[in-house]
């Protein structure tokens, strides 16, 4: 199961505190990928730049953000991180604020990450998924939820 | 039916949206062709309509209808907005 395999413990953070701006949240979620050796620092900067130039469209549903950047050779392997914020952060989106759940995404080519997106879409299609992700307390609970809801 | 989906990079929300629209097409037995593009390259691509998240949609200028989706996980809303373009 792709999503479960990729969301290793080192790229998952629950009840993260002390982040108050979209830029801080995006950088934090991207740094997990960089620290895991899956992207370089330029990719993390690219994710923040994308927000600064393109705006909050990455807040694709109420409470959910999916930051990413162009690969531009900065991504070693397709990757994804998960961050659950303790205090929701306002991304200045007209209808989907505030953000509680973040999936940061890294693709190696324009369609090299499509399997991750499919797997993620399958999870996100589950009923009340944002609320259910918001009450997760442990890594094991996250894995169980993914196992239950991702159909591959 | 042919759709072009647009997002900032052309492979995040636009790809997810394209998958959702293809699912709607499947449900109604309509073959949906489409491609996901970024804001710099959607122009001039032949299509029946363009779909994008609401924040991207307001930056799009096109001769074809532009469908703006606020919540990309709300399949019912996506279906409702896509239905008028499903001419069998």
CSV table of C-alpha atoms in Angstrom, one decimal:
chain,number,residue,atom,x,y,z
A,1,UNK,CA,0.0,0.0,0.0
A,2,UNK,CA,1.8,3.0,-1.4
A,3,UNK,CA,0.6,5.8,1.0
A,4,UNK,CA,1.3,3.7,4.1
A,5,UNK,CA,4.7,2.7,2.8
A,6,UNK,CA,5.7,6.3,2.0
A,7,UNK,CA,4.4,7.9,5.2
A,8,UNK,CA,7.2,6.5,7.4
A,9,UNK,CA,7.4,7.8,11.0
A,10,UNK,CA,10.1,10.3,10.2
A,11,UNK,CA,7.8,12.2,7.8
A,12,UNK,CA,4.8,12.3,10.1
A,13,UNK,CA,4.3,14.9,12.9
A,14,UNK,CA,1.2,15.1,15.1
A,15,UNK,CA,0.0,18.0,17.2
A,16,UNK,CA,2.7,20.4,15.9
A,17,UNK,CA,2.8,23.6,17.9
A,18,UNK,CA,4.4,27.0,17.4
A,19,UNK,CA,3.6,27.5,13.7
A,20,UNK,CA,1.5,30.6,13.0
A,21,UNK,CA,2.0,31.6,9.3
A,22,UNK,CA,1.3,29.6,6.1
A,23,UNK,CA,5.0,30.0,5.2
A,24,UNK,CA,6.1,28.4,8.5
A,25,UNK,CA,3.7,25.5,8.1
A,26,UNK,CA,4.8,24.9,4.5
A,27,UNK,CA,8.4,25.1,5.4
A,28,UNK,CA,7.9,22.7,8.3
A,29,UNK,CA,6.1,20.1,6.2
A,30,UNK,CA,8.7,20.4,3.4
A,31,UNK,CA,11.6,20.2,5.8
A,32,UNK,CA,10.4,16.7,6.9
A,33,UNK,CA,11.0,15.6,3.3
A,34,UNK,CA,14.4,17.3,3.1
A,35,UNK,CA,15.5,15.9,6.4
A,36,UNK,CA,14.5,12.4,5.3
A,37,UNK,CA,16.8,12.9,2.3
A,38,UNK,CA,14.0,12.8,-0.3
A,39,UNK,CA,14.4,16.4,-1.5
A,40,UNK,CA,17.0,19.1,-1.2
A,41,UNK,CA,16.6,22.5,0.6
A,42,UNK,CA,15.8,24.2,-2.7
A,43,UNK,CA,12.6,22.2,-3.0
A,44,UNK,CA,11.5,23.4,0.5
A,45,UNK,CA,12.1,27.0,-0.6
A,46,UNK,CA,10.3,26.3,-3.9
A,47,UNK,CA,7.2,25.2,-1.9
A,48,UNK,CA,7.2,28.4,0.1
A,49,UNK,CA,7.8,30.5,-3.0
A,50,UNK,CA,4.8,28.7,-4.7
A,51,UNK,CA,2.6,29.9,-1.9
A,52,UNK,CA,4.0,33.5,-2.0
A,53,UNK,CA,3.5,33.8,-5.8
A,54,UNK,CA,0.4,31.6,-6.5
A,55,UNK,CA,-1.6,32.1,-3.2
A,56,UNK,CA,-3.6,29.8,-1.1
A,57,UNK,CA,-5.0,27.5,-3.8
A,58,UNK,CA,-3.1,24.6,-2.2
A,59,UNK,CA,-5.8,24.7,0.5
A,60,UNK,CA,-7.8,22.3,-1.6
A,61,UNK,CA,-10.6,21.6,0.9
A,62,UNK,CA,-11.7,22.9,4.2
A,63,UNK,CA,-8.9,22.4,6.7
A,64,UNK,CA,-6.6,20.7,4.2
A,65,UNK,CA,-3.5,22.0,2.5
A,66,UNK,CA,-1.3,20.1,0.0
A,67,UNK,CA,1.8,22.2,-0.6
A,68,UNK,CA,4.2,21.2,-3.4
A,69,UNK,CA,6.6,22.8,-5.9
A,70,UNK,CA,7.9,22.1,-9.3
A,71,UNK,CA,10.4,19.2,-9.1
A,72,UNK,CA,13.2,21.0,-11.1
A,73,UNK,CA,15.6,18.2,-10.2
A,74,UNK,CA,15.3,18.9,-6.5
A,75,UNK,CA,13.3,15.7,-5.6
A,76,UNK,CA,15.2,12.4,-5.4
A,77,UNK,CA,12.2,10.2,-5.1
A,78,UNK,CA,8.4,10.7,-5.0
A,79,UNK,CA,7.5,11.6,-1.4
A,80,UNK,CA,4.9,12.8,0.9
A,81,UNK,CA,4.8,14.1,4.5
A,82,UNK,CA,1.9,14.4,7.0
A,83,UNK,CA,1.5,17.2,9.5
A,84,UNK,CA,-1.4,17.7,11.9
A,85,UNK,CA,-1.3,21.1,13.5
A,86,UNK,CA,-2.3,21.6,17.2
A,87,UNK,CA,-3.6,25.0,16.5
A,88,UNK,CA,-5.1,25.6,13.0
A,89,UNK,CA,-3.4,28.2,10.9
A,90,UNK,CA,-5.0,30.8,8.6
A,91,UNK,CA,-3.8,30.5,5.0
A,92,UNK,CA,-5.9,33.4,3.7
A,93,UNK,CA,-8.1,31.2,1.6
A,94,UNK,CA,-11.6,32.6,1.0
A,95,UNK,CA,-13.5,29.5,2.1
A,96,UNK,CA,-11.3,26.7,3.2
A,97,UNK,CA,-9.5,28.3,6.2
A,98,UNK,CA,-8.2,27.4,8.8
A,99,UNK,CA,-5.7,24.7,7.9
A,100,UNK,CA,-5.4,21.7,10.3
A,101,UNK,CA,-4.0,18.9,8.1
A,102,UNK,CA,-1.1,19.2,5.7
A,103,UNK,CA,0.2,16.7,3.1
A,104,UNK,CA,3.4,18.0,1.6
A,105,UNK,CA,4.1,16.4,-1.8
A,106,UNK,CA,7.2,15.9,-3.9
A,107,UNK,CA,7.2,14.5,-7.4
A,108,UNK,CA,10.2,13.7,-9.5
A,109,UNK,CA,8.5,14.4,-12.9
A,110,UNK,CA,5.3,15.9,-14.0
A,111,UNK,CA,3.5,12.6,-13.7
A,112,UNK,CA,6.0,10.6,-11.6
A,113,UNK,CA,3.9,11.1,-8.4
A,114,UNK,CA,0.5,10.2,-9.9
A,115,UNK,CA,0.4,6.9,-8.0
A,116,UNK,CA,0.8,8.8,-4.7
A,117,UNK,CA,-1.9,11.3,-5.7
A,118,UNK,CA,-4.3,8.4,-6.5
A,119,UNK,CA,-3.5,6.8,-3.2
A,120,UNK,CA,-4.0,10.1,-1.4
A,121,UNK,CA,-7.2,10.8,-3.3
A,122,UNK,CA,-8.5,7.4,-2.2
A,123,UNK,CA,-7.9,8.3,1.4
A,124,UNK,CA,-9.3,11.8,1.1
A,125,UNK,CA,-12.5,10.5,-0.6
A,126,UNK,CA,-13.5,8.8,2.7
A,127,UNK,CA,-16.4,10.3,4.7
A,128,UNK,CA,-15.5,13.1,7.1
A,129,UNK,CA,-11.8,12.4,6.5
A,130,UNK,CA,-10.5,15.8,7.7
A,131,UNK,CA,-12.3,15.5,11.0
A,132,UNK,CA,-11.1,12.0,11.4
A,133,UNK,CA,-7.5,12.9,10.6
A,134,UNK,CA,-7.8,15.8,13.0
A,135,UNK,CA,-8.4,13.6,16.0
A,136,UNK,CA,-5.5,11.2,15.4
A,137,UNK,CA,-3.2,10.9,18.4
A,138,UNK,CA,-0.6,8.3,17.4
A,139,UNK,CA,1.3,7.2,14.3
A,140,UNK,CA,-0.4,3.8,14.6
A,141,UNK,CA,-3.8,5.4,14.4
A,142,UNK,CA,-2.9,7.2,11.2
A,143,UNK,CA,-1.6,3.9,9.7
A,144,UNK,CA,-4.9,2.1,10.7
A,145,UNK,CA,-7.0,4.8,9.2
A,146,UNK,CA,-5.0,4.7,5.9
A,147,UNK,CA,-5.3,0.9,5.9
A,148,UNK,CA,-9.0,1.1,6.3
A,149,UNK,CA,-9.8,3.8,3.8
A,150,UNK,CA,-7.2,3.6,1.0
A,151,UNK,CA,-8.5,1.3,-1.8
A,152,UNK,CA,-5.7,0.3,-4.2
B,1,UNK,CA,-16.0,15.8,-23.7
B,2,UNK,CA,-12.7,17.4,-23.4
B,3,UNK,CA,-11.5,19.3,-20.3
B,4,UNK,CA,-8.4,21.2,-19.3
B,5,UNK,CA,-7.7,21.4,-15.6
B,6,UNK,CA,-5.4,24.1,-14.3
B,7,UNK,CA,-3.4,24.7,-11.1
B,8,UNK,CA,-0.2,26.5,-10.2
B,9,UNK,CA,2.2,23.8,-11.2
B,10,UNK,CA,0.0,21.6,-13.4
B,11,UNK,CA,0.4,18.4,-11.4
B,12,UNK,CA,-1.1,18.8,-7.9
B,13,UNK,CA,-4.7,20.0,-7.6
B,14,UNK,CA,-5.2,20.0,-11.3
B,15,UNK,CA,-4.4,16.2,-11.6
B,16,UNK,CA,-6.6,15.4,-8.6
B,17,UNK,CA,-9.4,17.4,-10.2
B,18,UNK,CA,-8.9,15.7,-13.5
B,19,UNK,CA,-9.2,12.3,-11.8
B,20,UNK,CA,-12.5,13.4,-10.1
B,21,UNK,CA,-13.9,14.7,-13.4
B,22,UNK,CA,-13.1,11.5,-15.1
B,23,UNK,CA,-14.8,9.6,-12.3
B,24,UNK,CA,-18.0,11.7,-12.9
B,25,UNK,CA,-17.7,11.0,-16.6
B,26,UNK,CA,-17.4,7.3,-15.9
B,27,UNK,CA,-20.5,7.4,-13.7
B,28,UNK,CA,-22.6,8.9,-16.6
B,29,UNK,CA,-21.0,6.8,-19.3
B,30,UNK,CA,-19.3,9.7,-20.9
B,31,UNK,CA,-15.7,9.4,-22.2
B,32,UNK,CA,-13.7,12.3,-20.7
B,33,UNK,CA,-10.5,13.3,-22.3
B,34,UNK,CA,-8.4,15.9,-20.6
B,35,UNK,CA,-5.1,17.2,-19.4
B,36,UNK,CA,-3.7,18.9,-16.4
B,37,UNK,CA,-1.8,22.1,-17.0
B,38,UNK,CA,-0.3,25.0,-15.2
B,39,UNK,CA,-1.3,28.7,-15.3
B,40,UNK,CA,1.4,29.4,-17.8
B,41,UNK,CA,0.3,26.9,-20.4
B,42,UNK,CA,-3.5,26.4,-20.4
B,43,UNK,CA,-4.2,28.9,-23.1
B,44,UNK,CA,-4.9,27.7,-26.6
B,45,UNK,CA,-5.6,24.1,-25.7
B,46,UNK,CA,-8.8,22.9,-27.4
B,47,UNK,CA,-11.4,21.9,-24.8
B,48,UNK,CA,-15.1,22.2,-24.0
B,49,UNK,CA,-14.4,23.8,-20.6
B,50,UNK,CA,-11.7,24.5,-18.1
B,51,UNK,CA,-11.9,23.5,-14.5
B,52,UNK,CA,-9.7,24.7,-11.6
B,53,UNK,CA,-9.8,25.4,-7.9
B,54,UNK,CA,-11.6,28.6,-7.2
B,55,UNK,CA,-8.4,30.5,-6.3
B,56,UNK,CA,-6.8,29.5,-9.6
B,57,UNK,CA,-10.0,29.9,-11.6
B,58,UNK,CA,-10.2,33.6,-10.9
B,59,UNK,CA,-6.8,34.1,-12.6
B,60,UNK,CA,-7.9,32.3,-15.8
B,61,UNK,CA,-9.0,34.2,-19.0
B,62,UNK,CA,-10.6,31.9,-21.6
B,63,UNK,CA,-13.2,31.8,-24.3
B,64,UNK,CA,-14.6,28.6,-23.0
B,65,UNK,CA,-16.5,28.3,-19.7
B,66,UNK,CA,-14.4,28.1,-16.5
B,67,UNK,CA,-15.7,25.9,-13.7
B,68,UNK,CA,-14.4,26.9,-10.3
B,69,UNK,CA,-14.3,24.3,-7.6
B,70,UNK,CA,-14.0,25.5,-4.0
B,71,UNK,CA,-13.7,22.1,-2.2
B,72,UNK,CA,-11.8,19.5,-4.3
B,73,UNK,CA,-12.9,16.7,-2.0
B,74,UNK,CA,-16.6,17.5,-2.5
B,75,UNK,CA,-17.4,15.0,-5.2
B,76,UNK,CA,-21.1,15.9,-5.2
B,77,UNK,CA,-20.4,19.6,-5.9
B,78,UNK,CA,-17.9,18.7,-8.6
B,79,UNK,CA,-20.5,16.4,-10.2
B,80,UNK,CA,-23.1,19.1,-10.0
B,81,UNK,CA,-20.9,21.6,-11.8
B,82,UNK,CA,-19.6,19.2,-14.4
B,83,UNK,CA,-23.0,17.7,-15.3
B,84,UNK,CA,-24.0,20.5,-17.8
B,85,UNK,CA,-21.0,19.6,-19.9
B,86,UNK,CA,-21.8,15.9,-20.2
B,87,UNK,CA,-23.5,15.8,-23.5
B,88,UNK,CA,-23.7,12.2,-24.4
